[in-house]
Amino acid sequence: MAPKEEGLPSGKGPAATRAARKPRRPAAETREDILNKAEELFRTKGFTNVAMADVAAALGMSPANVFKHFHSKAHLVDAISVRHLEAMIERLARPDDHKAPPERLLLFVERLMESHLRDLQKSPHIFEMIVFSAGQELPCAEQYREMLIDDIAQIIDAGIESGVYHVKDSRKTAEVAAMALACVLHPVLIAKEKADILATRCREVVALIDTALQNPLAK
Amino acid sequence: MAPKEEGLPSGKGPAATRAARKPRRPAAETREDILNKAEELFRTKGFTNVAMADVAAALGMSPANVFKHFHSKAHLVDAISVRHLEAMIERLARPDDHKAPPERLLLFVERLMESHLRDLQKSPHIFEMIVFSAGQELPCAEQYREMLIDDIAQIIDAGIESGVYHVKDSRKTAEVAAMALACVLHPVLIAKEKADILATRCREVVALIDTALQNPLAK
């Protein structure tokens, strides 16, 4: 049996003793290592087949050390998703301020959908991660929702200003529009759908939303 | 080892001989037995933990005999889903022809969503079955889609007739509306959501769709 100090977070022994045994690495680096290895394993072995202990073993770490950084597989999934999300937001950061709001809305949704499709094709484990985290209310889901609603609300505000949209509460309306867009944005609903069907669906659903935005709310 | 004839479908030996060995049951009854046992096992042991062989074993049948009725787990899932679907359609068959189309639309969607939520609560394996069959294009998914689009198109037609909806192609528009409703109807998107959040979301998304239907398509 391995000595207890090897990997388990003791947190009690003097730091100097531990440092003498093993050179310390910054926690942020270890965290990145764990995320990279976990994604590599998810990709190669399938998300559901990889346990926290497998990630630890592949890194030559103790499971306890991995758990010190990520309390559960859900925390790991959340951190990986946040990385994907931040990379995506960076890729998508192309404001189309000069275009008419209806056109901006379509461009925004199309670009987001295509970005999701590329991610899913490149990293099929994302699909499994999302199914796994459905209903778990991970912070990454809330972050995605906020990003989506902010961007749509901004386009709606521009449309109100230019007189093309007739909306009272842009934020609230953006929330509803974001929900209606699940059929072209939610990974589970698009991952296995044909590209041309999705392209048509995207145009049609955005046209429906756009018609609603251009008119005062019914009733 | 059991003699080869015991369960494997031979299909060649004289029927009289087989009948003498074992009383024959109508295929439809065996089919029902398999579906009932499969659902029972999915419910008690979890969908992903139950293989076709487990269903066969629980019925004292050979796996080959089960495969004779259902060529794969996907075929089994499809048949179970069709049964749920037919039961649901029967439960929902309450036409609200006397009500105004916008109100009918909301009632229809609310009732459908609540029916899905009840099913998911009573039979959590439905959630797993749907995740499993995502993108497999099972006939049951097409049947559900057709049912949904037919019913929405009927309400839109009534709205066009009474002058409240301004829609050119009711069938096509019903397809788009059905897609936008995924956020309140698709099991993966609603299974783990709170009931009050869903009720609000349902009213808001239907109001958005309703506004679109009451106005000529933008652009």
Short mmCIF file of C-alpha atoms in Angstrom, two decimals:
data_model
loop_
_atom_site.label_atom_id
_atom_site.label_comp_id
_atom_site.label_asym_id
_atom_site.label_seq_id
_atom_site.Cartn_x
_atom_site.Cartn_y
_atom_site.Cartn_z
CA MET A 1 0.00 0.00 0.00
CA ALA A 2 1.27 3.47 -0.84
CA PRO A 3 2.16 5.71 2.09
CA LYS A 4 -0.74 7.93 3.02
CA GLU A 5 1.06 11.21 2.31
CA GLU A 6 1.80 10.34 -1.34
CA GLY A 7 -1.23 11.92 -2.93
CA LEU A 8 -3.93 12.49 -0.36
CA PRO A 9 -4.32 16.11 0.58
CA SER A 10 -3.04 16.10 4.13
CA GLY A 11 -3.03 19.84 4.60
CA LYS A 12 -1.44 19.31 7.99
CA GLY A 13 2.20 18.38 7.46
CA PRO A 14 4.67 21.28 7.26
CA ALA A 15 4.85 22.63 3.70
CA ALA A 16 8.65 22.51 3.74
CA THR A 17 8.70 18.74 4.25
CA ARG A 18 6.29 18.16 1.37
CA ALA A 19 8.27 20.50 -0.89
CA ALA A 20 11.45 18.60 -0.18
CA ARG A 21 9.82 15.35 -1.24
CA LYS A 22 8.30 16.59 -4.46
CA PRO A 23 8.66 19.91 -6.28
CA ARG A 24 5.38 21.81 -5.98
CA ARG A 25 3.62 22.99 -9.14
CA PRO A 26 1.20 25.87 -9.17
CA ALA A 27 -2.37 24.62 -8.61
CA ALA A 28 -3.51 26.36 -11.80
CA GLU A 29 -1.09 24.25 -13.86
CA THR A 30 -2.22 21.02 -12.24
CA ARG A 31 -5.79 22.05 -12.89
CA GLU A 32 -5.05 22.60 -16.59
CA ASP A 33 -3.26 19.23 -16.76
CA ILE A 34 -6.31 17.51 -15.31
CA LEU A 35 -8.67 19.26 -17.72
CA ASN A 36 -6.50 18.43 -20.74
CA LYS A 37 -6.09 14.79 -19.76
CA ALA A 38 -9.79 14.41 -18.96
CA GLU A 39 -10.79 15.81 -22.35
CA GLU A 40 -8.27 13.57 -24.09
CA LEU A 41 -9.67 10.51 -22.30
CA PHE A 42 -13.30 11.53 -22.88
CA ARG A 43 -12.49 11.95 -26.57
CA THR A 44 -10.63 8.67 -26.99
CA LYS A 45 -12.49 6.35 -24.61
CA GLY A 46 -15.95 7.94 -24.47
CA PHE A 47 -17.24 10.20 -21.74
CA THR A 48 -19.27 7.61 -19.84
CA ASN A 49 -16.37 5.13 -19.78
CA VAL A 50 -13.97 7.45 -17.99
CA ALA A 51 -14.09 7.85 -14.21
CA MET A 52 -12.24 10.42 -12.13
CA ALA A 53 -9.90 7.61 -11.04
CA ASP A 54 -8.95 6.98 -14.70
CA VAL A 55 -7.99 10.61 -15.16
CA ALA A 56 -5.87 10.43 -12.02
CA ALA A 57 -4.18 7.18 -13.13
CA ALA A 58 -3.39 8.59 -16.59
CA LEU A 59 -1.65 11.54 -14.91
CA GLY A 60 0.13 9.41 -12.33
CA MET A 61 -1.77 11.23 -9.61
CA SER A 62 -3.82 9.92 -6.73
CA PRO A 63 -7.61 10.14 -7.14
CA ALA A 64 -7.68 12.26 -3.97
CA ASN A 65 -5.44 14.83 -5.63
CA VAL A 66 -7.77 15.07 -8.62
CA PHE A 67 -10.78 15.37 -6.28
CA LYS A 68 -8.97 18.20 -4.51
CA HIS A 69 -9.21 20.20 -7.74
CA PHE A 70 -12.61 18.94 -8.93
CA HIS A 71 -15.05 17.67 -6.33
CA SER A 72 -16.99 15.54 -8.82
CA LYS A 73 -17.22 14.57 -12.46
CA ALA A 74 -19.87 17.30 -12.77
CA HIS A 75 -17.33 19.91 -11.64
CA LEU A 76 -14.90 18.59 -14.22
CA VAL A 77 -17.57 18.75 -16.93
CA ASP A 78 -18.40 22.29 -15.88
CA ALA A 79 -14.77 23.43 -16.11
CA ILE A 80 -14.30 21.81 -19.53
CA SER A 81 -17.52 23.39 -20.77
CA VAL A 82 -16.47 26.83 -19.56
CA ARG A 83 -13.23 26.50 -21.56
CA HIS A 84 -15.20 25.57 -24.69
CA LEU A 85 -17.61 28.42 -24.03
CA GLU A 86 -14.87 31.01 -23.67
CA ALA A 87 -13.13 29.84 -26.83
CA MET A 88 -16.47 30.04 -28.66
CA ILE A 89 -17.30 33.53 -27.42
CA GLU A 90 -13.87 34.68 -28.59
CA ARG A 91 -14.44 33.14 -32.04
CA LEU A 92 -17.88 34.71 -32.34
CA ALA A 93 -16.90 38.19 -31.23
CA ARG A 94 -17.69 39.90 -34.52
CA PRO A 95 -20.21 42.67 -34.01
CA ASP A 96 -22.44 43.33 -37.01
CA ASP A 97 -23.57 46.68 -35.68
CA HIS A 98 -23.90 48.20 -39.13
CA LYS A 99 -26.43 45.58 -40.30
CA ALA A 100 -30.22 45.78 -39.79
CA PRO A 101 -31.28 44.02 -36.56
CA PRO A 102 -33.31 41.25 -38.30
CA GLU A 103 -30.29 40.36 -40.41
CA ARG A 104 -28.02 40.57 -37.36
CA LEU A 105 -30.27 38.17 -35.48
CA LEU A 106 -30.14 35.59 -38.25
CA LEU A 107 -26.36 35.94 -38.66
CA PHE A 108 -25.85 35.60 -34.92
CA VAL A 109 -27.96 32.44 -34.61
CA GLU A 110 -26.47 30.86 -37.75
CA ARG A 111 -22.94 31.50 -36.58
CA LEU A 112 -23.67 30.14 -33.11
CA MET A 113 -25.33 27.01 -34.50
CA GLU A 114 -22.47 26.34 -36.89
CA SER A 115 -19.99 26.83 -34.08
CA HIS A 116 -21.87 24.25 -31.97
CA LEU A 117 -21.96 21.81 -34.88
CA ARG A 118 -18.22 22.14 -35.47
CA ASP A 119 -17.52 21.59 -31.77
CA LEU A 120 -19.77 18.52 -31.68
CA GLN A 121 -18.14 17.05 -34.77
CA LYS A 122 -14.64 17.69 -33.50
CA SER A 123 -15.39 16.58 -29.94
CA PRO A 124 -18.29 14.10 -29.82
CA HIS A 125 -17.83 13.74 -26.06
CA ILE A 126 -19.39 17.21 -25.71
CA PHE A 127 -22.71 15.61 -26.64
CA GLU A 128 -22.36 13.03 -23.86
CA MET A 129 -21.21 15.70 -21.40
CA ILE A 130 -24.32 17.74 -22.11
CA VAL A 131 -26.66 14.77 -21.78
CA PHE A 132 -24.89 13.93 -18.51
CA SER A 133 -25.35 17.44 -17.15
CA ALA A 134 -28.96 17.92 -18.30
CA GLY A 135 -30.86 19.27 -15.32
CA GLN A 136 -27.81 19.47 -13.06
CA GLU A 137 -27.81 23.28 -13.26
CA LEU A 138 -24.05 23.55 -13.79
CA PRO A 139 -22.68 27.10 -13.72
CA CYS A 140 -21.56 26.72 -17.36
CA ALA A 141 -25.18 26.32 -18.50
CA GLU A 142 -26.16 29.53 -16.72
CA GLN A 143 -23.13 31.28 -18.23
CA TYR A 144 -24.15 30.14 -21.72
CA ARG A 145 -27.75 31.25 -21.17
CA GLU A 146 -26.63 34.69 -19.97
CA MET A 147 -24.32 35.13 -22.95
CA LEU A 148 -27.08 34.13 -25.35
CA ILE A 149 -29.72 36.37 -23.77
CA ASP A 150 -27.34 39.35 -23.54
CA ASP A 151 -26.47 39.13 -27.22
CA ILE A 152 -30.09 38.73 -28.34
CA ALA A 153 -31.23 41.58 -26.05
CA GLN A 154 -28.57 43.81 -27.62
CA ILE A 155 -29.90 43.08 -31.11
CA ILE A 156 -33.49 43.65 -29.94
CA ASP A 157 -32.47 46.99 -28.39
CA ALA A 158 -30.92 48.05 -31.69
CA GLY A 159 -34.17 47.02 -33.42
CA ILE A 160 -36.30 49.03 -31.00
CA GLU A 161 -34.06 52.05 -31.52
CA SER A 162 -34.30 51.83 -35.30
CA GLY A 163 -38.06 51.33 -35.06
CA VAL A 164 -38.15 47.87 -36.67
CA TYR A 165 -38.92 45.93 -33.46
CA HIS A 166 -41.91 46.60 -31.22
CA VAL A 167 -40.93 45.09 -27.92
CA LYS A 168 -41.59 46.38 -24.42
CA ASP A 169 -39.02 44.47 -22.37
CA SER A 170 -36.02 43.54 -24.50
CA ARG A 171 -34.38 41.37 -21.84
CA LYS A 172 -37.54 39.37 -21.14
CA THR A 173 -38.24 38.97 -24.85
CA ALA A 174 -34.66 37.87 -25.45
CA GLU A 175 -35.18 35.13 -22.84
CA VAL A 176 -38.23 33.82 -24.69
CA ALA A 177 -36.47 34.04 -28.07
CA ALA A 178 -33.50 32.13 -26.64
CA MET A 179 -35.87 29.36 -25.52
CA ALA A 180 -37.53 29.17 -28.94
CA LEU A 181 -34.05 28.86 -30.48
CA ALA A 182 -33.28 25.65 -28.53
CA CYS A 183 -34.29 23.66 -31.63
CA VAL A 184 -31.31 25.07 -33.54
CA LEU A 185 -28.89 25.63 -30.67
CA HIS A 186 -29.29 22.84 -28.11
CA PRO A 187 -26.62 20.18 -28.76
CA VAL A 188 -28.98 17.28 -28.06
CA LEU A 189 -31.41 18.60 -30.70
CA ILE A 190 -28.84 19.37 -33.39
CA ALA A 191 -25.95 16.94 -32.88
CA LYS A 192 -27.30 14.24 -35.16
CA GLU A 193 -29.37 16.34 -37.56
CA LYS A 194 -28.42 16.95 -41.19
CA ALA A 195 -26.72 20.26 -41.97
CA ASP A 196 -29.13 21.35 -44.71
CA ILE A 197 -32.19 20.58 -42.57
CA LEU A 198 -30.68 22.64 -39.76
CA ALA A 199 -29.85 25.55 -42.07
CA THR A 200 -33.47 25.71 -43.25
CA ARG A 201 -34.83 25.28 -39.73
CA CYS A 202 -32.58 28.10 -38.53
CA ARG A 203 -33.87 30.55 -41.16
CA GLU A 204 -37.49 29.59 -40.52
CA VAL A 205 -37.42 29.78 -36.73
CA VAL A 206 -35.55 33.10 -36.81
CA ALA A 207 -38.14 34.42 -39.31
CA LEU A 208 -40.92 33.36 -36.91
CA ILE A 209 -39.21 35.12 -33.99
CA ASP A 210 -38.48 38.13 -36.17
CA THR A 211 -42.15 38.44 -37.15
CA ALA A 212 -43.09 38.35 -33.47
CA LEU A 213 -40.51 41.04 -32.64
CA GLN A 214 -41.71 43.32 -35.43
CA ASN A 215 -45.25 43.37 -34.04
CA PRO A 216 -46.81 44.28 -30.72
CA LEU A 217 -47.37 41.20 -28.54
CA ALA A 218 -50.69 39.53 -29.39
CA LYS A 219 -53.64 39.77 -26.96
CA MET B 1 -25.93 -27.43 -23.37
CA ALA B 2 -29.57 -26.97 -24.33
CA PRO B 3 -30.69 -28.66 -27.52
CA LYS B 4 -30.57 -26.29 -30.46
CA GLU B 5 -34.30 -26.40 -31.19
CA GLU B 6 -35.32 -25.22 -27.73
CA GLY B 7 -35.54 -21.53 -28.44
CA LEU B 8 -33.79 -20.70 -31.67
CA PRO B 9 -36.15 -20.03 -34.52
CA SER B 10 -35.61 -23.02 -36.76
CA GLY B 11 -38.37 -22.22 -39.20
CA LYS B 12 -37.67 -25.49 -41.00
CA GLY B 13 -38.89 -28.34 -38.81
CA PRO B 14 -42.52 -29.44 -39.40
CA ALA B 15 -44.91 -27.24 -37.46
CA ALA B 16 -46.73 -30.26 -36.03
CA THR B 17 -43.59 -31.50 -34.29
CA ARG B 18 -42.92 -28.13 -32.71
CA ALA B 19 -46.53 -27.81 -31.59
CA ALA B 20 -46.35 -31.18 -29.92
CA ARG B 21 -43.31 -30.09 -27.95
CA LYS B 22 -44.65 -26.73 -26.80
CA PRO B 23 -48.06 -25.09 -27.19
CA ARG B 24 -47.76 -22.22 -29.69
CA ARG B 25 -48.86 -18.74 -28.65
CA PRO B 26 -49.91 -16.07 -31.09
CA ALA B 27 -46.92 -13.89 -32.08
CA ALA B 28 -48.81 -10.75 -31.05
CA GLU B 29 -49.10 -12.05 -27.49
CA THR B 30 -45.40 -12.89 -27.30
CA ARG B 31 -44.65 -9.43 -28.64
CA GLU B 32 -46.74 -7.84 -25.90
CA ASP B 33 -45.05 -10.01 -23.27
CA ILE B 34 -41.64 -8.85 -24.50
CA LEU B 35 -42.66 -5.19 -24.47
CA ASN B 36 -44.16 -5.44 -20.98
CA LYS B 37 -41.14 -7.25 -19.56
CA ALA B 38 -38.70 -4.87 -21.26
CA GLU B 39 -40.48 -1.82 -19.83
CA GLU B 40 -40.59 -3.42 -16.39
CA LEU B 41 -36.84 -4.11 -16.53
CA PHE B 42 -36.01 -0.65 -17.93
CA ARG B 43 -38.02 0.86 -15.09
CA THR B 44 -36.51 -1.22 -12.31
CA LYS B 45 -32.91 -1.67 -13.49
CA GLY B 46 -32.37 1.41 -15.69
CA PHE B 47 -32.59 1.49 -19.46
CA THR B 48 -28.85 1.37 -20.17
CA ASN B 49 -28.31 -1.59 -17.82
CA VAL B 50 -30.76 -3.90 -19.59
CA ALA B 51 -29.70 -5.83 -22.70
CA MET B 52 -31.94 -7.79 -25.05
CA ALA B 53 -30.53 -10.96 -23.47
CA ASP B 54 -31.75 -9.81 -20.04
CA VAL B 55 -35.27 -9.39 -21.38
CA ALA B 56 -35.11 -12.87 -22.89
CA ALA B 57 -33.78 -14.40 -19.65
CA ALA B 58 -36.49 -12.73 -17.56
CA LEU B 59 -39.13 -14.28 -19.84
CA GLY B 60 -37.43 -17.69 -19.95
CA MET B 61 -36.99 -17.24 -23.69
CA SER B 62 -33.91 -17.57 -25.85
CA PRO B 63 -32.33 -14.28 -27.01
CA ALA B 64 -32.87 -15.45 -30.59
CA ASN B 65 -36.60 -15.64 -29.98
CA VAL B 66 -36.65 -12.06 -28.70
CA PHE B 67 -34.57 -10.92 -31.68
CA LYS B 68 -37.10 -12.61 -33.96
CA HIS B 69 -39.67 -10.09 -32.72
CA PHE B 70 -37.37 -7.07 -32.31
CA HIS B 71 -34.22 -6.91 -34.41
CA SER B 72 -32.44 -4.53 -32.05
CA LYS B 73 -32.83 -2.58 -28.84
CA ALA B 74 -33.76 0.40 -31.06
CA HIS B 75 -36.71 -1.57 -32.47
CA LEU B 76 -37.80 -2.39 -28.94
CA VAL B 77 -37.53 1.28 -27.92
CA ASP B 78 -39.54 2.26 -30.97
CA ALA B 79 -42.36 -0.18 -30.17
CA ILE B 80 -42.49 0.91 -26.51
CA SER B 81 -42.55 4.57 -27.57
CA VAL B 82 -45.38 3.95 -30.04
CA ARG B 83 -47.43 2.41 -27.21
CA HIS B 84 -46.79 5.48 -25.01
CA LEU B 85 -47.62 7.75 -27.93
CA GLU B 86 -50.92 6.05 -28.68
CA ALA B 87 -51.95 6.13 -25.03
CA MET B 88 -51.07 9.83 -24.94
CA ILE B 89 -53.01 10.70 -28.10
CA GLU B 90 -56.03 8.94 -26.63
CA ARG B 91 -55.71 10.90 -23.38
CA LEU B 92 -55.35 14.19 -25.24
CA ALA B 93 -58.21 13.67 -27.66
CA ARG B 94 -60.31 16.57 -26.41
CA PRO B 95 -61.04 19.00 -29.21
CA ASP B 96 -61.50 22.61 -28.10
CA ASP B 97 -63.15 23.61 -31.35
CA HIS B 98 -65.39 26.17 -29.70
CA LYS B 99 -62.46 28.15 -28.27
CA ALA B 100 -60.55 30.91 -30.07
CA PRO B 101 -57.47 29.51 -31.90
CA PRO B 102 -54.88 31.38 -29.79
CA GLU B 103 -56.42 29.94 -26.64
CA ARG B 104 -56.66 26.50 -28.26
CA LEU B 105 -52.98 26.62 -29.14
CA LEU B 106 -51.98 27.39 -25.56
CA LEU B 107 -54.28 24.72 -24.13
CA PHE B 108 -52.96 22.15 -26.58
CA VAL B 109 -49.29 22.86 -25.81
CA GLU B 110 -49.88 23.01 -22.04
CA ARG B 111 -51.75 19.73 -22.05
CA LEU B 112 -49.09 18.03 -24.16
CA MET B 113 -46.27 19.32 -21.96
CA GLU B 114 -48.03 18.21 -18.78
CA SER B 115 -48.65 14.81 -20.30
CA HIS B 116 -44.93 14.46 -21.11
CA LEU B 117 -43.97 15.54 -17.61
CA ARG B 118 -46.33 12.99 -16.04
CA ASP B 119 -44.92 10.24 -18.28
CA LEU B 120 -41.35 11.19 -17.43
CA GLN B 121 -42.09 11.23 -13.72
CA LYS B 122 -43.91 7.91 -13.80
CA SER B 123 -41.39 6.26 -16.13
CA PRO B 124 -37.94 7.84 -15.87
CA HIS B 125 -36.58 5.29 -18.36
CA ILE B 126 -38.43 7.22 -21.10
CA PHE B 127 -35.82 9.95 -20.67
CA GLU B 128 -32.99 7.46 -21.23
CA MET B 129 -34.82 5.87 -24.16
CA ILE B 130 -35.14 9.27 -25.84
CA VAL B 131 -31.50 10.17 -25.27
CA PHE B 132 -30.58 6.74 -26.64
CA SER B 133 -32.66 7.23 -29.77
CA ALA B 134 -31.62 10.85 -30.44
CA GLY B 135 -30.66 11.04 -34.09
CA GLN B 136 -31.58 7.43 -34.84
CA GLU B 137 -34.66 8.51 -36.79
CA LEU B 138 -36.94 5.92 -35.23
CA PRO B 139 -40.42 5.68 -36.77
CA CYS B 140 -41.96 6.73 -33.42
CA ALA B 141 -40.21 10.12 -33.60
CA GLU B 142 -41.63 10.73 -37.05
CA GLN B 143 -45.07 9.64 -35.82
CA TYR B 144 -44.87 12.08 -32.92
CA ARG B 145 -43.75 14.91 -35.21
CA GLU B 146 -46.61 14.24 -37.63
CA MET B 147 -49.16 14.18 -34.82
CA LEU B 148 -47.84 17.44 -33.42
CA ILE B 149 -47.73 19.23 -36.79
CA ASP B 150 -51.20 17.98 -37.78
CA ASP B 151 -52.75 19.27 -34.58
CA ILE B 152 -51.03 22.66 -34.77
CA ALA B 153 -51.91 23.02 -38.47
CA GLN B 154 -55.55 22.35 -37.60
CA ILE B 155 -55.53 25.16 -35.03
CA ILE B 156 -53.79 27.50 -37.49
CA ASP B 157 -56.39 26.68 -40.15
CA ALA B 158 -59.16 27.56 -37.71
CA GLY B 159 -57.33 30.82 -36.97
CA ILE B 160 -57.00 31.67 -40.66
CA GLU B 161 -60.68 30.97 -41.16
CA SER B 162 -61.73 33.20 -38.28
CA GLY B 163 -59.35 35.92 -39.50
CA VAL B 164 -57.15 36.01 -36.38
CA TYR B 165 -54.10 34.34 -38.01
CA HIS B 166 -52.34 35.63 -41.11
CA VAL B 167 -50.48 32.63 -42.43
CA LYS B 168 -49.96 31.53 -46.01
CA ASP B 169 -49.00 27.89 -45.60
CA SER B 170 -50.52 26.46 -42.42
CA ARG B 171 -48.70 23.13 -42.65
CA LYS B 172 -45.28 24.72 -43.17
CA THR B 173 -45.91 27.24 -40.40
CA ALA B 174 -47.05 24.46 -38.07
CA GLU B 175 -43.71 22.73 -38.71
CA VAL B 176 -41.79 25.82 -37.65
CA ALA B 177 -44.02 26.37 -34.62
CA ALA B 178 -43.49 22.74 -33.60
CA MET B 179 -39.72 23.28 -33.72
CA ALA B 180 -39.95 26.46 -31.63
CA LEU B 181 -41.98 24.47 -29.08
CA ALA B 182 -39.14 21.97 -28.49
CA CYS B 183 -38.15 23.99 -25.41
CA VAL B 184 -41.42 23.04 -23.70
CA LEU B 185 -42.07 19.65 -25.33
CA HIS B 186 -38.77 17.84 -25.84
CA PRO B 187 -38.22 15.42 -22.94
CA VAL B 188 -34.49 16.17 -22.69
CA LEU B 189 -35.25 19.88 -22.29
CA ILE B 190 -38.09 19.53 -19.79
CA ALA B 191 -37.43 16.32 -17.83
CA LYS B 192 -35.40 17.98 -15.07
CA GLU B 193 -36.88 21.48 -15.15
CA LYS B 194 -39.09 22.92 -12.40
CA ALA B 195 -42.84 22.83 -13.06
CA ASP B 196 -43.46 26.56 -12.46
CA ILE B 197 -40.58 27.58 -14.72
CA LEU B 198 -41.98 25.35 -17.45
CA ALA B 199 -45.50 26.72 -17.03
CA THR B 200 -44.24 30.28 -17.49
CA ARG B 201 -41.99 29.28 -20.39
CA CYS B 202 -44.92 27.57 -22.05
CA ARG B 203 -47.15 30.66 -21.89
CA GLU B 204 -44.35 32.94 -23.11
CA VAL B 205 -43.23 30.83 -26.05
CA VAL B 206 -46.80 30.25 -27.17
CA ALA B 207 -47.43 34.03 -26.92
CA LEU B 208 -44.37 34.62 -29.13
CA ILE B 209 -45.59 32.09 -31.70
CA ASP B 210 -49.09 33.51 -31.48
CA THR B 211 -47.84 37.02 -32.19
CA ALA B 212 -46.02 35.71 -35.26
CA LEU B 213 -49.15 33.89 -36.47
CA GLN B 214 -51.33 36.98 -36.05
CA ASN B 215 -49.11 39.02 -38.36
CA PRO B 216 -47.88 38.64 -41.93
CA LEU B 217 -44.39 37.09 -42.06
CA ALA B 218 -41.73 39.78 -41.67
CA LYS B 219 -39.63 40.82 -44.69
#
